[in-house]
Amino acid sequence: MDMKKRISLELRNRTPLEVTELVVDNCRSTDGEVEGLTDDFKALEFLSMVNVGLSSLAKLPTLSKLRKLELSDNSISGGLEALSEKCPNLTYLNLSGNKIQDLSTVEALHSLKNLKSLDLFNCDITSLEEYRESVFELLPQISYLDGFDQEDSEAPDSEEGGEAEDHEEEEEEEEEGAAAGPTEVFDDDDDEEEDDEEDEDGGVEEVGLSYLMKEEIEDEEDDDDYVEEEEEEEEVDDDDEEGVQGEKRKRDPEDEGDDDDEDD
């Protein structure tokens, strides 16, 4: 996709005046120049043109509010004075992976008084002897070079170079979310509470069932004991009756003799 078309898509129904951040990474410049970017982008504060085939910054428009500029992985070898003229308030500049070879090329950034962080990683200039000392001397306003200060302490904002990629990913996620529509959010805590309630209910049911079964068993045992007692009582009654009848049988002859004597 060419740069003009990409910038047009990135506007997303906004006017250039409304754009504060613009990412056009990995599109293509047809002639190595900046295309589709105009002076109308007056509010632009962050611009990323990574790997777009730039070899010149001559057609870069005036962006007086621009603070951060990503130009890594292009073919820029000079003409950095354009940045001083058109982006005077830059604080962060990433030129890593370009074709910058000489200290004189970097010296053109001297007039960027607000520049605090410069990245020249993977440029030929980094192979020069005392490269870091020389750049810090040429550009006394910068605090960090390739993510480290003069004492080799890492910059706290050394990850700023990844903002372009993060910004693009966030925008893609937003688009996907909008296309997919609202999604239902499930609360794990609610699920856990429901599970706990189910466990409690199940536990109550189990305890209640066990209790009822135990009562039934005890009732059956009591019934068995009661039946045994009744049977024992009946046996005792039968024995008593038999004994009484025996006595009656034994006494009957005597009684008969007595009756005879009385008759005589």
mmCIF file of C-alpha atoms in Angstrom:
data_model
loop_
_atom_site.group_PDB
_atom_site.id
_atom_site.type_symbol
_atom_site.label_atom_id
_atom_site.label_comp_id
_atom_site.label_asym_id
_atom_site.label_seq_id
_atom_site.Cartn_x
_atom_site.Cartn_y
_atom_site.Cartn_z
ATOM 1 C CA MET A 1 0.000 0.000 0.000
ATOM 2 C CA ASP A 2 1.381 3.409 -0.895
ATOM 3 C CA MET A 3 1.842 6.106 1.717
ATOM 4 C CA LYS A 4 -0.905 8.416 0.425
ATOM 5 C CA LYS A 5 -3.557 5.719 0.608
ATOM 6 C CA ARG A 6 -2.371 4.602 4.034
ATOM 7 C CA ILE A 7 -2.574 8.118 5.451
ATOM 8 C CA SER A 8 -6.046 8.518 3.965
ATOM 9 C CA LEU A 9 -7.166 5.307 5.698
ATOM 10 C CA GLU A 10 -5.612 6.354 8.993
ATOM 11 C CA LEU A 11 -7.691 9.520 9.042
ATOM 12 C CA ARG A 12 -10.823 7.434 9.696
ATOM 13 C CA ASN A 13 -13.321 10.186 8.911
ATOM 14 C CA ARG A 14 -11.269 12.761 10.822
ATOM 15 C CA THR A 15 -9.795 15.929 9.447
ATOM 16 C CA PRO A 16 -5.994 16.326 9.545
ATOM 17 C CA LEU A 17 -6.443 19.006 12.206
ATOM 18 C CA GLU A 18 -7.934 16.409 14.566
ATOM 19 C CA VAL A 19 -5.062 13.941 14.306
ATOM 20 C CA THR A 20 -2.491 13.929 17.098
ATOM 21 C CA GLU A 21 -0.920 10.521 16.402
ATOM 22 C CA LEU A 22 -0.243 8.943 13.029
ATOM 23 C CA VAL A 23 1.289 5.542 12.292
ATOM 24 C CA VAL A 24 1.994 4.528 8.685
ATOM 25 C CA ASP A 25 4.623 1.817 9.260
ATOM 26 C CA ASN A 26 5.434 -0.654 6.470
ATOM 27 C CA CYS A 27 3.606 1.180 3.690
ATOM 28 C CA ARG A 28 5.588 2.340 0.625
ATOM 29 C CA SER A 29 6.902 5.657 -0.590
ATOM 30 C CA THR A 30 7.001 5.563 -4.394
ATOM 31 C CA ASP A 31 10.005 7.855 -4.778
ATOM 32 C CA GLY A 32 11.652 7.767 -1.365
ATOM 33 C CA GLU A 33 9.936 11.018 -0.324
ATOM 34 C CA VAL A 34 7.235 11.760 2.239
ATOM 35 C CA GLU A 35 3.843 11.563 0.504
ATOM 36 C CA GLY A 36 0.304 12.413 1.571
ATOM 37 C CA LEU A 37 1.402 14.324 4.670
ATOM 38 C CA THR A 38 0.621 18.041 4.575
ATOM 39 C CA ASP A 39 0.865 21.181 6.693
ATOM 40 C CA ASP A 40 -2.765 20.586 7.701
ATOM 41 C CA PHE A 41 -1.603 18.086 10.337
ATOM 42 C CA LYS A 42 -0.932 20.955 12.709
ATOM 43 C CA ALA A 43 -1.892 19.049 15.893
ATOM 44 C CA LEU A 44 0.330 16.044 15.177
ATOM 45 C CA GLU A 45 2.502 15.118 18.169
ATOM 46 C CA PHE A 46 3.545 11.561 17.319
ATOM 47 C CA LEU A 47 4.509 10.331 13.830
ATOM 48 C CA SER A 48 5.803 6.893 12.903
ATOM 49 C CA MET A 49 7.105 6.082 9.422
ATOM 50 C CA VAL A 50 9.040 2.875 10.037
ATOM 51 C CA ASN A 51 10.209 0.857 7.030
ATOM 52 C CA VAL A 52 8.464 2.908 4.349
ATOM 53 C CA GLY A 53 11.406 3.275 1.952
ATOM 54 C CA LEU A 54 12.297 6.884 2.781
ATOM 55 C CA SER A 55 15.603 8.210 1.512
ATOM 56 C CA SER A 56 14.873 11.927 1.922
ATOM 57 C CA LEU A 57 13.058 14.228 4.349
ATOM 58 C CA ALA A 58 12.908 17.184 1.965
ATOM 59 C CA LYS A 59 9.117 16.965 1.532
ATOM 60 C CA LEU A 60 8.324 16.633 5.210
ATOM 61 C CA PRO A 61 5.704 19.288 6.056
ATOM 62 C CA THR A 62 5.999 21.720 8.926
ATOM 63 C CA LEU A 63 4.866 19.965 12.103
ATOM 64 C CA SER A 64 5.509 22.463 14.861
ATOM 65 C CA LYS A 65 3.829 20.377 17.608
ATOM 66 C CA LEU A 66 5.582 17.124 16.755
ATOM 67 C CA ARG A 67 7.389 15.658 19.769
ATOM 68 C CA LYS A 68 8.239 12.107 18.768
ATOM 69 C CA LEU A 69 9.360 10.908 15.348
ATOM 70 C CA GLU A 70 10.005 7.292 14.346
ATOM 71 C CA LEU A 71 12.061 6.875 11.142
ATOM 72 C CA SER A 72 13.833 3.575 11.730
ATOM 73 C CA ASP A 73 14.612 1.027 9.012
ATOM 74 C CA ASN A 74 14.646 3.443 6.085
ATOM 75 C CA SER A 75 17.432 4.570 3.733
ATOM 76 C CA ILE A 76 18.082 8.074 5.051
ATOM 77 C CA SER A 77 21.728 9.105 4.732
ATOM 78 C CA GLY A 78 21.553 12.872 5.218
ATOM 79 C CA GLY A 79 19.411 15.992 5.007
ATOM 80 C CA LEU A 80 18.619 15.986 8.746
ATOM 81 C CA GLU A 81 18.603 19.781 8.768
ATOM 82 C CA ALA A 82 15.010 19.504 7.479
ATOM 83 C CA LEU A 83 14.021 18.244 10.910
ATOM 84 C CA SER A 84 15.440 21.319 12.589
ATOM 85 C CA GLU A 85 13.467 23.561 10.262
ATOM 86 C CA LYS A 86 10.128 21.731 10.214
ATOM 87 C CA CYS A 87 9.971 19.928 13.550
ATOM 88 C CA PRO A 88 11.657 22.368 15.957
ATOM 89 C CA ASN A 89 10.084 20.882 19.111
ATOM 90 C CA LEU A 90 11.214 17.274 18.716
ATOM 91 C CA THR A 91 12.183 15.570 21.973
ATOM 92 C CA TYR A 92 12.590 12.005 20.665
ATOM 93 C CA LEU A 93 14.071 10.909 17.318
ATOM 94 C CA ASN A 94 14.658 7.346 16.173
ATOM 95 C CA LEU A 95 16.916 6.959 13.112
ATOM 96 C CA SER A 96 18.097 3.421 13.805
ATOM 97 C CA GLY A 97 18.641 1.150 10.825
ATOM 98 C CA ASN A 98 19.326 3.987 8.370
ATOM 99 C CA LYS A 99 22.436 4.813 6.309
ATOM 100 C CA ILE A 100 23.937 7.520 8.483
ATOM 101 C CA GLN A 101 27.713 7.224 8.432
ATOM 102 C CA ASP A 102 29.295 10.537 9.442
ATOM 103 C CA LEU A 103 29.291 12.704 12.522
ATOM 104 C CA SER A 104 28.757 15.745 10.304
ATOM 105 C CA THR A 105 25.354 14.363 9.330
ATOM 106 C CA VAL A 106 24.320 14.162 12.979
ATOM 107 C CA GLU A 107 25.659 17.638 13.700
ATOM 108 C CA ALA A 108 22.710 19.047 11.723
ATOM 109 C CA LEU A 109 20.517 18.172 14.710
ATOM 110 C CA HIS A 110 22.354 20.644 16.938
ATOM 111 C CA SER A 111 19.624 23.282 16.602
ATOM 112 C CA LEU A 112 16.939 20.914 17.976
ATOM 113 C CA LYS A 113 17.202 22.419 21.442
ATOM 114 C CA ASN A 114 14.473 20.224 22.960
ATOM 115 C CA LEU A 115 15.894 16.929 21.703
ATOM 116 C CA LYS A 116 16.511 14.600 24.652
ATOM 117 C CA SER A 117 16.718 11.145 23.110
ATOM 118 C CA LEU A 118 18.395 10.072 19.842
ATOM 119 C CA ASP A 119 18.633 6.541 18.479
ATOM 120 C CA LEU A 120 21.214 5.662 15.813
ATOM 121 C CA PHE A 121 21.427 1.954 16.531
ATOM 122 C CA ASN A 122 22.374 -0.191 13.505
ATOM 123 C CA CYS A 123 23.664 2.804 11.569
ATOM 124 C CA ASP A 124 27.217 2.732 10.194
ATOM 125 C CA ILE A 125 28.128 5.717 12.361
ATOM 126 C CA THR A 126 28.016 3.501 15.469
ATOM 127 C CA SER A 127 31.188 1.711 14.313
ATOM 128 C CA LEU A 128 33.257 4.898 14.564
ATOM 129 C CA GLU A 129 35.839 5.122 17.296
ATOM 130 C CA GLU A 130 34.545 6.995 20.344
ATOM 131 C CA TYR A 131 31.176 7.242 18.642
ATOM 132 C CA ARG A 132 29.184 7.864 21.818
ATOM 133 C CA GLU A 133 31.544 10.459 23.258
ATOM 134 C CA SER A 134 31.599 12.329 19.952
ATOM 135 C CA VAL A 135 27.812 12.439 19.565
ATOM 136 C CA PHE A 136 27.292 13.631 23.135
ATOM 137 C CA GLU A 137 29.859 16.358 22.472
ATOM 138 C CA LEU A 138 28.201 17.439 19.207
ATOM 139 C CA LEU A 139 24.705 17.354 20.710
ATOM 140 C CA PRO A 140 25.030 18.476 24.347
ATOM 141 C CA GLN A 141 21.252 18.871 24.664
ATOM 142 C CA ILE A 142 20.554 15.126 24.415
ATOM 143 C CA SER A 143 20.421 13.006 27.558
ATOM 144 C CA TYR A 144 20.187 9.562 25.956
ATOM 145 C CA LEU A 145 21.857 8.006 22.943
ATOM 146 C CA ASP A 146 20.653 4.595 21.792
ATOM 147 C CA GLY A 147 18.693 4.264 25.017
ATOM 148 C CA PHE A 148 21.559 5.020 27.444
ATOM 149 C CA ASP A 149 23.003 8.142 29.013
ATOM 150 C CA GLN A 150 26.692 9.095 29.196
ATOM 151 C CA GLU A 151 27.101 6.925 32.287
ATOM 152 C CA ASP A 152 25.630 3.925 30.427
ATOM 153 C CA SER A 153 22.484 4.036 32.541
ATOM 154 C CA GLU A 154 19.367 2.961 30.679
ATOM 155 C CA ALA A 155 16.805 5.610 29.918
ATOM 156 C CA PRO A 156 13.586 5.279 31.932
ATOM 157 C CA ASP A 157 11.650 5.989 28.743
ATOM 158 C CA SER A 158 13.829 3.792 26.521
ATOM 159 C CA GLU A 159 10.745 1.858 25.443
ATOM 160 C CA GLU A 160 9.242 4.909 23.782
ATOM 161 C CA GLY A 161 10.497 3.632 20.469
ATOM 162 C CA GLY A 162 7.956 0.834 20.699
ATOM 163 C CA GLU A 163 5.024 3.216 21.027
ATOM 164 C CA ALA A 164 4.287 3.141 17.314
ATOM 165 C CA GLU A 165 3.873 -0.612 17.263
ATOM 166 C CA ASP A 166 1.870 -0.627 20.492
ATOM 167 C CA HIS A 167 -0.350 2.165 19.216
ATOM 168 C CA GLU A 168 -1.047 0.302 15.993
ATOM 169 C CA GLU A 169 -1.869 -2.908 17.855
ATOM 170 C CA GLU A 170 -4.250 -1.042 20.161
ATOM 171 C CA GLU A 171 -6.054 0.477 17.195
ATOM 172 C CA GLU A 172 -6.392 -2.922 15.514
ATOM 173 C CA GLU A 173 -7.803 -4.412 18.717
ATOM 174 C CA GLU A 174 -10.301 -1.573 18.983
ATOM 175 C CA GLU A 175 -11.420 -2.157 15.391
ATOM 176 C CA GLU A 176 -11.828 -5.888 15.972
ATOM 177 C CA GLY A 177 -13.774 -5.238 19.152
ATOM 178 C CA ALA A 178 -16.076 -2.774 17.399
ATOM 179 C CA ALA A 179 -16.697 -5.212 14.542
ATOM 180 C CA ALA A 180 -17.420 -8.078 16.901
ATOM 181 C CA GLY A 181 -19.847 -5.998 18.961
ATOM 182 C CA PRO A 182 -20.232 -6.020 22.730
ATOM 183 C CA THR A 183 -19.081 -9.136 24.441
ATOM 184 C CA GLU A 184 -20.571 -10.665 27.559
ATOM 185 C CA VAL A 185 -18.308 -10.498 30.560
ATOM 186 C CA PHE A 186 -18.345 -13.417 32.917
ATOM 187 C CA ASP A 187 -17.410 -12.876 36.528
ATOM 188 C CA ASP A 188 -15.296 -15.690 37.905
ATOM 189 C CA ASP A 189 -16.305 -14.698 41.428
ATOM 190 C CA ASP A 190 -19.977 -15.166 40.569
ATOM 191 C CA ASP A 191 -19.237 -18.589 39.120
ATOM 192 C CA GLU A 192 -17.346 -19.557 42.240
ATOM 193 C CA GLU A 193 -20.192 -18.326 44.450
ATOM 194 C CA GLU A 194 -22.685 -20.327 42.401
ATOM 195 C CA ASP A 195 -20.490 -23.423 42.703
ATOM 196 C CA ASP A 196 -20.224 -22.879 46.451
ATOM 197 C CA GLU A 197 -24.006 -22.522 46.732
ATOM 198 C CA GLU A 198 -24.494 -25.710 44.737
ATOM 199 C CA ASP A 199 -21.981 -27.510 46.934
ATOM 200 C CA GLU A 200 -23.735 -26.233 50.059
ATOM 201 C CA ASP A 201 -27.157 -27.256 48.752
ATOM 202 C CA GLY A 202 -25.825 -30.644 47.777
ATOM 203 C CA GLY A 203 -24.242 -31.002 51.178
ATOM 204 C CA VAL A 204 -27.484 -30.097 52.932
ATOM 205 C CA GLU A 205 -29.402 -32.565 50.817
ATOM 206 C CA GLU A 206 -26.887 -35.298 51.549
ATOM 207 C CA VAL A 207 -26.937 -34.582 55.298
ATOM 208 C CA GLY A 208 -30.748 -34.456 55.343
ATOM 209 C CA LEU A 209 -31.017 -37.724 53.441
ATOM 210 C CA SER A 210 -28.530 -39.432 55.723
ATOM 211 C CA TYR A 211 -30.407 -38.194 58.760
ATOM 212 C CA LEU A 212 -33.745 -39.462 57.444
ATOM 213 C CA MET A 213 -32.281 -42.848 56.564
ATOM 214 C CA LYS A 214 -30.769 -43.100 60.018
ATOM 215 C CA GLU A 215 -34.127 -42.301 61.631
ATOM 216 C CA GLU A 216 -35.879 -44.936 59.504
ATOM 217 C CA ILE A 217 -33.302 -47.541 60.485
ATOM 218 C CA GLU A 218 -33.706 -46.682 64.184
ATOM 219 C CA ASP A 219 -37.513 -46.832 63.880
ATOM 220 C CA GLU A 220 -37.285 -50.265 62.273
ATOM 221 C CA GLU A 221 -34.994 -51.473 65.050
ATOM 222 C CA ASP A 222 -37.409 -50.134 67.657
ATOM 223 C CA ASP A 223 -40.299 -51.907 65.902
ATOM 224 C CA ASP A 224 -38.346 -55.168 65.895
ATOM 225 C CA ASP A 225 -37.620 -54.828 69.619
ATOM 226 C CA TYR A 226 -41.272 -54.090 70.309
ATOM 227 C CA VAL A 227 -42.403 -57.163 68.333
ATOM 228 C CA GLU A 228 -39.904 -59.373 70.183
ATOM 229 C CA GLU A 229 -41.142 -58.076 73.537
ATOM 230 C CA GLU A 230 -44.770 -58.803 72.571
ATOM 231 C CA GLU A 231 -43.858 -62.314 71.504
ATOM 232 C CA GLU A 232 -42.038 -62.924 74.763
ATOM 233 C CA GLU A 233 -45.017 -61.638 76.734
ATOM 234 C CA GLU A 234 -47.377 -63.912 74.779
ATOM 235 C CA GLU A 235 -45.121 -66.901 75.476
ATOM 236 C CA VAL A 236 -45.115 -66.067 79.186
ATOM 237 C CA ASP A 237 -48.927 -65.793 79.211
ATOM 238 C CA ASP A 238 -49.246 -69.169 77.466
ATOM 239 C CA ASP A 239 -46.968 -70.806 80.011
ATOM 240 C CA ASP A 240 -48.967 -69.341 82.892
ATOM 241 C CA GLU A 241 -52.228 -70.609 81.430
ATOM 242 C CA GLU A 242 -50.815 -74.095 80.943
ATOM 243 C CA GLY A 243 -49.633 -74.132 84.552
ATOM 244 C CA VAL A 244 -52.992 -73.115 85.843
ATOM 245 C CA GLN A 245 -54.730 -75.754 83.782
ATOM 246 C CA GLY A 246 -52.340 -78.402 85.091
ATOM 247 C CA GLU A 247 -53.090 -77.466 88.640
ATOM 248 C CA LYS A 248 -56.767 -77.665 87.922
ATOM 249 C CA ARG A 249 -56.305 -81.113 86.447
ATOM 250 C CA LYS A 250 -54.370 -82.282 89.507
ATOM 251 C CA ARG A 251 -56.896 -80.934 91.936
ATOM 252 C CA ASP A 252 -59.920 -82.299 90.181
ATOM 253 C CA PRO A 253 -59.582 -85.956 91.505
ATOM 254 C CA GLU A 254 -59.038 -84.708 95.042
ATOM 255 C CA ASP A 255 -61.959 -82.465 94.786
ATOM 256 C CA GLU A 256 -63.966 -85.414 93.548
ATOM 257 C CA GLY A 257 -62.896 -87.529 96.582
ATOM 258 C CA ASP A 258 -63.866 -84.785 98.914
ATOM 259 C CA ASP A 259 -67.194 -84.567 97.247
ATOM 260 C CA ASP A 260 -67.737 -88.340 97.719
ATOM 261 C CA ASP A 261 -66.962 -88.164 101.414
ATOM 262 C CA GLU A 262 -69.429 -85.406 101.886
ATOM 263 C CA ASP A 263 -72.073 -87.519 100.128
ATOM 264 C CA ASP A 264 -71.463 -90.423 102.522
#
